[in-house]
Amino acid sequence: MHADASAVLGPFVGVLGGMGPLATVDLLAKIIEETPAGIDQDHVPVVAHNVAQIPDRQRFVAGDGPSPLPAMHAGIARLNAIGAGCIAMPCNTAHIWFDTLAAHSRAPLIHIADAVAEVLSDGLADGPAPARVGLLATQGTLRAGFYQQRLGARGIEVLHNRDDEFDAWFTPGCYAVKAGDLERGARLLGEAAARLAERGAERLLLACTEVPPALARLDPAGLPAQIDATRALARACVRWWQQQPRTTT
Amino acid sequence: MHADASAVLGPFVGVLGGMGPLATVDLLAKIIEETPAGIDQDHVPVVAHNVAQIPDRQRFVAGDGPSPLPAMHAGIARLNAIGAGCIAMPCNTAHIWFDTLAAHSRAPLIHIADAVAEVLSDGLADGPAPARVGLLATQGTLRAGFYQQRLGARGIEVLHNRDDEFDAWFTPGCYAVKAGDLERGARLLGEAAARLAERGAERLLLACTEVPPALARLDPAGLPAQIDATRALARACVRWWQQQPRTTT
């Protein structure tokens, strides 16, 4: 089956999603938005494994629950089994396990922080690269340090929320979005963002995939301009596809 | 791999998508909206094969292009290979090939017209079942006759656009949506809908997956109330998942 299907359809961008399900839908929509396409057949082929039955990443990082790693490996194995050409994860926290997942995957994984770094090094549409960005990310992402390392190497300082700010606003804001309550999520995550702006963040780096759909509900004039890590990841997926040799169907 | 991954993750709703890609995103979003979920792990597990490299269905039906069937079989084979428990297609026209696809799939396929019939027989939230619905669908769907048969059996008359109305409004409206021009799509599809309303349609049955994102841009007061076949399909997917025995992760 696998050889036949791949011969007919060719490779695709695999999406290890479900962390959460709405964030995966957000990535798929942004891949379409970022693709210059006139007809269906121009679009980036994607197989999205939007299976949320993965143990909670934030809880595991906090020492409260089982590891999500076996379920993540299983999802990546499925995507590889049917011919993924690369794999993207619309979940920043999941990148804590990036190296292990990449080591067990035939298809290369695209790192979301590389995708953000590429957007910043390409230059922003509305101005130069910022000196200070405010990182809106889970405590797991923050402690893993990959954004600080990759942006720091380019001379960009990364500001972040304090532990008490996580407890009061960021973490409950994320769970509100996961539960589908975008209005409450917007209010809570907006408070977390405001603290970073007060400390001098010139841009907000939305590096938790629950954040963009929520912040989109707030008045953009009240906060620093945003860099959306999900949109950066979408662009990296489109770039990957544009670099593939074309097959005809 | 397959046995291992399925043991860890369990069965899922397979989505044979990409016809077009935005319609697939629309179904995934509606599955989430229709799911009563408090945390990620409550959500319906979905693997969406959003690969648009399937030859154009409307062109093939019009005698102008290769068959989409081999690519559709290949997509269904991929979903089966990794453990799909059922398969849904967010493309009404694709249901022309429903019987053949179902015969070659281990996982049962959910028919979108069955999903619509179930919504109508459950009763509508805002009133009784209509006597006349206006079918907004491609000429391929219309000629296949499955909506007329399944709704006719329940005493519901199905009104549809004439050939000249397809050429002027419906068909170019669909292609505008596929190309990402929702504004133009809304204007053209709105004209097609208005003709059905003039002929007595009490409800519009949006039975082409390009239609709902476009009509959502129009003033709802100007047209009959809508039945969204994609949302009906989403509800059928949620029902399937709710009927599965629960696995723990």
XYZ file of C-alpha atoms in Angstrom:
498
model
C 0.000 0.000 0.000
C 2.556 2.526 1.138
C 4.695 2.359 -2.029
C 1.588 2.562 -4.227
C 0.088 5.533 -2.400
C 3.380 7.424 -2.373
C 3.857 6.783 -6.088
C 0.431 8.275 -6.809
C 0.550 11.166 -4.348
C 4.191 11.985 -3.524
C 5.668 13.272 -0.245
C 3.853 15.625 2.120
C 4.372 17.841 5.146
C 3.510 15.743 8.182
C 1.988 17.645 11.096
C 2.284 16.130 14.559
C -0.679 17.993 16.000
C -3.316 17.634 18.671
C -1.348 19.769 21.145
C -3.988 21.248 21.164
C -6.380 20.480 18.307
C -7.262 24.129 17.637
C -3.572 25.034 17.284
C -3.276 22.414 14.550
C -6.233 23.892 12.678
C -4.555 27.307 13.059
C -1.334 25.981 11.450
C -3.228 24.348 8.561
C -5.107 27.587 7.857
C -1.861 29.584 7.936
C -0.110 27.146 5.572
C -2.940 27.801 3.096
C -2.762 31.591 3.654
C 1.009 31.614 3.114
C 0.832 29.573 -0.111
C 0.630 31.392 -3.450
C -2.007 29.122 -5.040
C -4.524 29.607 -7.814
C -6.006 26.091 -7.875
C -6.325 23.229 -5.376
C -3.374 21.367 -6.859
C -0.950 24.258 -6.052
C -1.453 23.806 -2.295
C 1.073 22.253 0.077
C 0.182 18.589 0.654
C -0.265 18.057 4.372
C -1.226 15.108 6.541
C -2.213 16.385 9.972
C -2.155 13.931 12.864
C -4.585 15.899 15.010
C -4.835 13.328 17.788
C -5.054 14.975 21.187
C -4.804 11.731 23.162
C -1.237 12.707 24.121
C -0.589 13.173 27.843
C -0.454 16.835 28.856
C 2.977 18.368 28.188
C 2.728 21.197 30.706
C 1.632 18.832 33.486
C 4.466 16.380 32.770
C 6.996 19.226 32.824
C 5.527 20.294 36.167
C 6.117 16.730 37.478
C 2.403 15.921 37.490
C 1.526 13.163 34.998
C 2.812 10.606 32.492
C 5.301 11.352 29.712
C 3.847 12.440 26.376
C 6.848 10.958 24.553
C 5.493 7.461 23.656
C 2.354 8.966 22.087
C 4.431 11.550 20.213
C 6.740 8.824 18.872
C 3.671 6.843 17.780
C 2.267 9.826 15.870
C 5.576 10.453 14.137
C 5.843 6.741 13.267
C 2.411 6.929 11.597
C 3.406 9.976 9.536
C 6.651 8.299 8.457
C 4.862 5.045 7.599
C 2.769 6.748 4.908
C 5.536 8.850 3.373
C 6.028 12.157 5.228
C 8.795 14.246 3.631
C 9.214 16.472 6.673
C 7.385 16.909 9.974
C 6.312 20.081 11.778
C 4.871 20.344 15.315
C 2.406 23.182 16.040
C 3.264 23.069 19.760
C 6.233 24.962 21.127
C 6.373 22.975 24.359
C 6.653 19.743 22.351
C 10.019 21.034 21.093
C 11.470 20.104 24.495
C 11.578 16.574 23.000
C 12.691 17.744 19.531
C 16.099 16.017 19.503
C 14.733 12.634 20.629
C 11.817 12.785 18.209
C 14.091 13.830 15.329
C 16.515 10.984 16.104
C 13.680 8.442 15.728
C 12.146 9.923 12.565
C 13.148 9.127 8.986
C 11.627 12.438 7.828
C 13.480 15.534 9.088
C 11.677 17.646 11.703
C 11.357 21.418 11.217
C 12.194 23.299 14.458
C 9.723 26.092 15.208
C 12.466 28.341 16.680
C 14.483 27.981 13.463
C 11.368 29.050 11.589
C 11.037 32.147 13.839
C 14.751 32.956 13.522
C 14.391 32.786 9.752
C 11.469 35.234 9.789
C 13.515 37.646 11.940
C 16.651 37.335 9.785
C 14.582 37.889 6.623
C 13.542 41.217 8.215
C 10.045 42.137 9.327
C 7.602 43.689 6.893
C 6.980 46.647 9.186
C 10.441 47.414 10.559
C 13.900 46.180 11.569
C 14.594 43.199 13.825
C 13.796 44.119 17.449
C 16.445 44.331 20.203
C 14.065 42.880 22.800
C 11.236 40.446 22.293
C 8.732 39.379 24.918
C 8.378 35.598 24.868
C 4.824 34.377 25.449
C 5.468 30.685 26.000
C 4.842 27.952 28.553
C 7.216 27.518 31.466
C 8.384 24.287 29.809
C 9.378 26.125 26.621
C 10.993 28.887 28.663
C 13.104 26.486 30.724
C 14.127 24.426 27.691
C 15.826 27.626 26.534
C 15.771 27.082 22.795
C 14.275 30.482 21.963
C 16.754 32.306 24.244
C 19.656 30.430 22.598
C 18.606 30.817 18.970
C 17.503 34.460 19.235
C 20.291 35.394 21.666
C 22.815 34.207 19.077
C 21.389 36.916 16.797
C 21.720 39.618 19.461
C 18.058 39.630 20.423
C 17.256 39.743 24.136
C 14.367 37.517 25.241
C 12.131 38.830 28.062
C 9.694 36.499 29.787
C 6.998 36.316 32.469
C 7.818 35.640 36.131
C 6.539 32.525 37.904
C 3.736 34.446 39.654
C 2.644 35.884 36.300
C 2.508 32.378 34.850
C 0.284 31.233 37.695
C -2.029 34.240 37.565
C -2.409 34.715 33.801
C -0.421 32.681 31.323
C -1.163 29.099 32.410
C -4.912 29.533 33.108
C -5.161 31.527 29.856
C -3.774 28.564 27.878
C -6.185 26.125 29.466
C -9.112 28.447 28.730
C -8.186 28.397 25.019
C -7.813 24.605 25.070
C -11.314 24.399 26.536
C -12.619 26.604 23.714
C -13.185 29.733 25.848
C -11.318 32.204 23.627
C -12.756 35.257 25.367
C -11.417 34.307 28.795
C -8.153 33.153 27.205
C -7.752 36.544 25.517
C -8.242 38.449 28.769
C -5.747 36.339 30.742
C -3.081 36.093 28.045
C -3.475 39.835 27.386
C -2.472 40.495 31.012
C 0.633 38.308 30.647
C 1.564 40.197 27.464
C 1.063 43.602 29.107
C 3.694 42.770 31.775
C 6.282 42.056 29.053
C 5.435 45.306 27.278
C 5.908 47.233 30.541
C 9.448 45.793 30.801
C 10.456 46.977 27.334
C 9.500 44.254 24.878
C 9.355 45.809 21.402
C 7.681 42.765 19.940
C 5.663 39.937 21.390
C 6.806 36.501 20.260
C 3.690 34.317 20.366
C 5.430 31.026 21.070
C 2.612 28.974 22.476
C 0.165 27.836 19.820
C -2.826 28.596 22.047
C -1.909 32.295 22.123
C -2.521 33.647 18.575
C -6.220 32.712 18.291
C -6.797 34.356 21.692
C -4.753 37.558 21.201
C -6.413 38.067 17.809
C -9.490 39.070 19.849
C -7.736 41.992 21.573
C -7.242 45.534 20.304
C -3.851 45.365 18.536
C -3.142 49.022 19.369
C -2.888 48.194 23.075
C 0.103 45.839 22.771
C 3.468 45.660 20.960
C 3.382 44.190 17.439
C 3.369 40.414 17.319
C 5.529 37.729 15.766
C 3.457 34.578 15.388
C 5.578 31.424 15.729
C 2.784 29.359 14.136
C 2.808 31.586 11.048
C 6.621 31.338 10.921
C 6.276 27.535 11.043
C 3.674 27.678 8.254
C 6.117 29.653 6.098
C 8.830 27.067 6.735
C 6.424 24.316 5.605
C 5.622 26.234 2.412
C 9.354 26.782 1.762
C 10.000 23.044 2.188
C 7.294 22.236 -0.357
C 8.511 24.838 -2.835
C 11.972 23.242 -2.724
C 10.678 19.769 -3.650
C 10.916 18.493 -7.227
C 7.450 18.738 -8.800
C 5.521 15.565 -9.539
C 2.600 15.557 -11.928
C -0.655 13.848 -11.090
C 5.079 0.297 13.553
C 1.362 0.279 12.759
C 0.391 -2.146 15.530
C 2.569 -0.269 18.044
C 1.210 3.164 17.148
C -2.397 1.967 17.224
C -1.845 0.321 20.599
C -0.563 3.611 22.017
C -3.028 5.941 20.305
C -6.138 3.966 19.325
C -8.428 4.482 16.304
C -9.223 7.862 14.792
C -11.516 9.621 12.340
C -9.717 9.653 9.002
C -10.418 12.666 6.804
C -9.882 12.310 3.071
C -9.412 16.016 2.447
C -7.683 18.387 0.057
C -10.846 18.863 -2.031
C -10.152 21.731 -1.422
C -7.708 22.328 1.423
C -9.725 25.128 3.061
C -12.824 22.914 3.200
C -10.798 20.384 5.178
C -9.710 23.052 7.664
C -13.368 24.077 7.929
C -14.387 20.483 8.814
C -11.611 20.142 11.408
C -12.652 23.410 13.066
C -16.309 22.299 13.117
C -15.438 18.897 14.627
C -13.754 20.803 17.484
C -16.720 23.202 17.821
C -19.196 20.309 17.946
C -17.228 18.384 20.599
C -18.058 18.889 24.267
C -14.451 19.034 25.530
C -12.822 20.526 28.603
C -9.243 19.401 27.958
C -7.211 18.408 24.898
C -7.632 14.712 25.581
C -11.472 14.927 25.241
C -11.226 15.903 21.575
C -12.028 13.630 18.645
C -8.781 12.098 17.311
C -8.494 12.985 13.628
C -5.917 12.342 10.934
C -6.562 14.701 8.045
C -5.118 13.793 4.653
C -5.167 17.342 3.310
C -3.411 16.569 0.044
C -4.840 18.592 -2.819
C -2.848 16.812 -5.520
C -6.023 15.029 -6.605
C -7.207 15.721 -10.153
C -10.095 18.183 -10.282
C -13.450 16.475 -9.616
C -15.652 19.055 -11.357
C -13.476 19.025 -14.491
C -13.513 15.223 -14.692
C -17.292 15.167 -14.335
C -17.443 17.721 -17.171
C -15.354 15.351 -19.342
C -12.267 17.552 -19.148
C -9.390 15.869 -17.281
C -8.107 12.703 -15.613
C -10.002 10.695 -13.015
C -9.481 11.655 -9.381
C -10.202 8.065 -8.313
C -6.628 6.645 -8.134
C -5.466 9.536 -5.911
C -8.546 9.197 -3.708
C -7.962 5.440 -3.334
C -4.325 6.196 -2.407
C -5.365 8.667 0.296
C -7.865 6.200 1.756
C -5.215 3.465 1.681
C -2.878 5.703 3.704
C -5.564 6.403 6.319
C -6.377 2.694 6.612
C -2.700 1.750 6.845
C -2.256 3.733 10.059
C -5.473 2.634 11.750
C -8.432 4.808 10.703
C -11.647 3.716 12.467
C -13.903 5.544 10.010
C -13.364 7.961 7.114
C -15.170 11.186 6.240
C -14.792 13.256 3.067
C -15.321 17.033 3.305
C -16.199 17.216 -0.393
C -19.731 16.558 -1.589
C -18.720 15.966 -5.194
C -16.305 13.246 -4.060
C -19.355 11.279 -2.899
C -20.018 10.438 -6.557
C -17.344 7.768 -5.982
C -18.564 6.847 -2.487
C -19.559 3.230 -3.244
C -16.282 2.368 -4.981
C -14.183 4.036 -2.284
C -16.150 2.334 0.495
C -15.750 -1.054 -1.183
C -11.950 -0.662 -1.142
C -11.661 0.653 2.433
C -11.371 -1.456 5.581
C -12.662 1.489 7.660
C -16.324 2.371 6.974
C -16.969 5.661 5.160
C -19.469 8.172 6.559
C -21.771 9.521 3.801
C -22.257 13.286 4.005
C -25.897 13.036 2.825
C -26.631 10.550 5.619
C -25.140 13.086 8.036
C -27.445 15.815 6.641
C -30.473 13.521 6.741
C -29.708 12.760 10.376
C -29.569 16.480 11.250
C -32.946 17.000 9.524
C -34.561 13.995 11.201
C -33.234 15.090 14.594
C -35.142 18.337 13.978
C -33.615 21.771 13.499
C -32.863 23.982 16.481
C -34.854 26.880 15.022
C -37.871 25.151 13.524
C -39.420 22.056 11.887
C -37.934 20.198 8.909
C -38.486 22.254 5.715
C -40.702 21.079 2.825
C -38.324 22.538 0.219
C -34.564 22.972 0.463
C -32.386 24.774 -2.066
C -29.386 22.603 -2.886
C -26.178 24.587 -3.344
C -23.941 21.913 -4.831
C -21.809 21.256 -7.886
C -23.372 19.920 -11.078
C -21.593 16.628 -10.357
C -23.263 16.301 -6.958
C -26.609 17.335 -8.428
C -26.471 14.748 -11.233
C -25.306 11.973 -8.892
C -28.681 12.481 -7.214
C -27.837 11.275 -3.721
C -29.259 14.333 -1.954
C -32.491 14.205 -3.982
C -32.882 10.487 -3.171
C -32.067 10.646 0.530
C -34.059 13.820 1.270
C -36.851 12.943 -1.170
C -37.402 9.724 0.783
C -38.185 11.931 3.784
C -40.662 14.023 1.819
C -38.337 16.977 1.309
C -38.279 18.530 -2.165
C -34.838 19.526 -3.421
C -34.616 22.660 -5.598
C -31.444 23.386 -7.561
C -29.804 25.895 -9.883
C -30.243 25.733 -13.676
C -27.268 25.131 -15.994
C -27.007 28.829 -16.925
C -26.973 29.753 -13.219
C -24.157 27.280 -12.632
C -22.114 28.862 -15.432
C -22.758 32.434 -14.316
C -22.462 32.130 -10.545
C -22.033 28.770 -8.854
C -19.036 27.319 -10.674
C -16.918 30.518 -10.820
C -17.843 31.186 -7.178
C -16.398 27.810 -6.138
C -13.157 28.430 -8.006
C -12.815 31.878 -6.416
C -13.007 30.268 -2.943
C -10.472 27.605 -3.948
C -8.138 30.416 -5.028
C -8.590 32.081 -1.624
C -10.743 34.989 -2.895
C -13.576 34.637 -0.359
C -15.040 38.048 -1.137
C -15.605 37.304 -4.825
C -16.780 33.798 -3.918
C -19.352 35.234 -1.521
C -20.775 37.579 -4.136
C -21.107 34.880 -6.836
C -22.420 32.115 -4.564
C -24.826 34.608 -2.996
C -26.382 35.165 -6.443
C -26.809 31.407 -6.959
C -28.478 31.162 -3.532
C -30.811 34.070 -4.247
C -32.254 32.265 -7.303
C -33.177 29.257 -5.130
C -34.807 31.496 -2.557
C -36.909 33.141 -5.314
C -38.213 29.685 -6.279
C -39.396 28.899 -2.755
C -36.499 27.260 -0.935
C -37.191 27.527 2.804
C -33.668 26.471 3.676
C -30.386 26.515 1.805
C -28.498 23.230 1.948
C -24.830 24.170 1.650
C -23.636 20.965 0.012
C -20.396 22.091 -1.547
C -17.640 22.535 1.013
C -16.437 25.751 -0.625
C -19.774 27.425 0.079
C -19.972 27.884 3.896
C -16.780 29.949 4.350
C -17.970 32.233 1.525
C -21.630 32.628 2.552
C -20.520 33.346 6.131
C -19.433 36.732 4.753
C -22.935 37.700 3.596
C -25.724 39.291 5.622
C -27.700 36.264 6.912
C -30.946 38.282 6.904
C -30.909 38.447 3.100
C -31.155 34.679 2.509
C -33.085 31.652 3.854
C -31.564 29.938 6.899
C -28.779 27.526 6.096
C -28.076 23.854 6.713
C -24.326 23.314 6.544
C -23.471 19.835 5.234
C -19.917 20.199 6.594
C -21.229 20.859 10.100
C -23.580 17.861 9.751
C -20.561 15.746 8.759
C -18.630 17.077 11.767
C -21.494 16.028 14.055
C -21.466 12.536 12.521
C -17.709 12.303 13.228
C -18.229 13.341 16.848
C -21.059 10.796 17.190
C -18.785 8.047 15.832
C -16.109 8.924 18.374
C -18.576 9.083 21.256
C -19.728 5.543 20.394
C -16.202 4.088 20.592
C -15.054 2.243 23.709
C -12.772 4.563 25.677
C -9.059 3.813 25.846
C -6.881 5.403 28.498
C -3.549 6.984 27.626
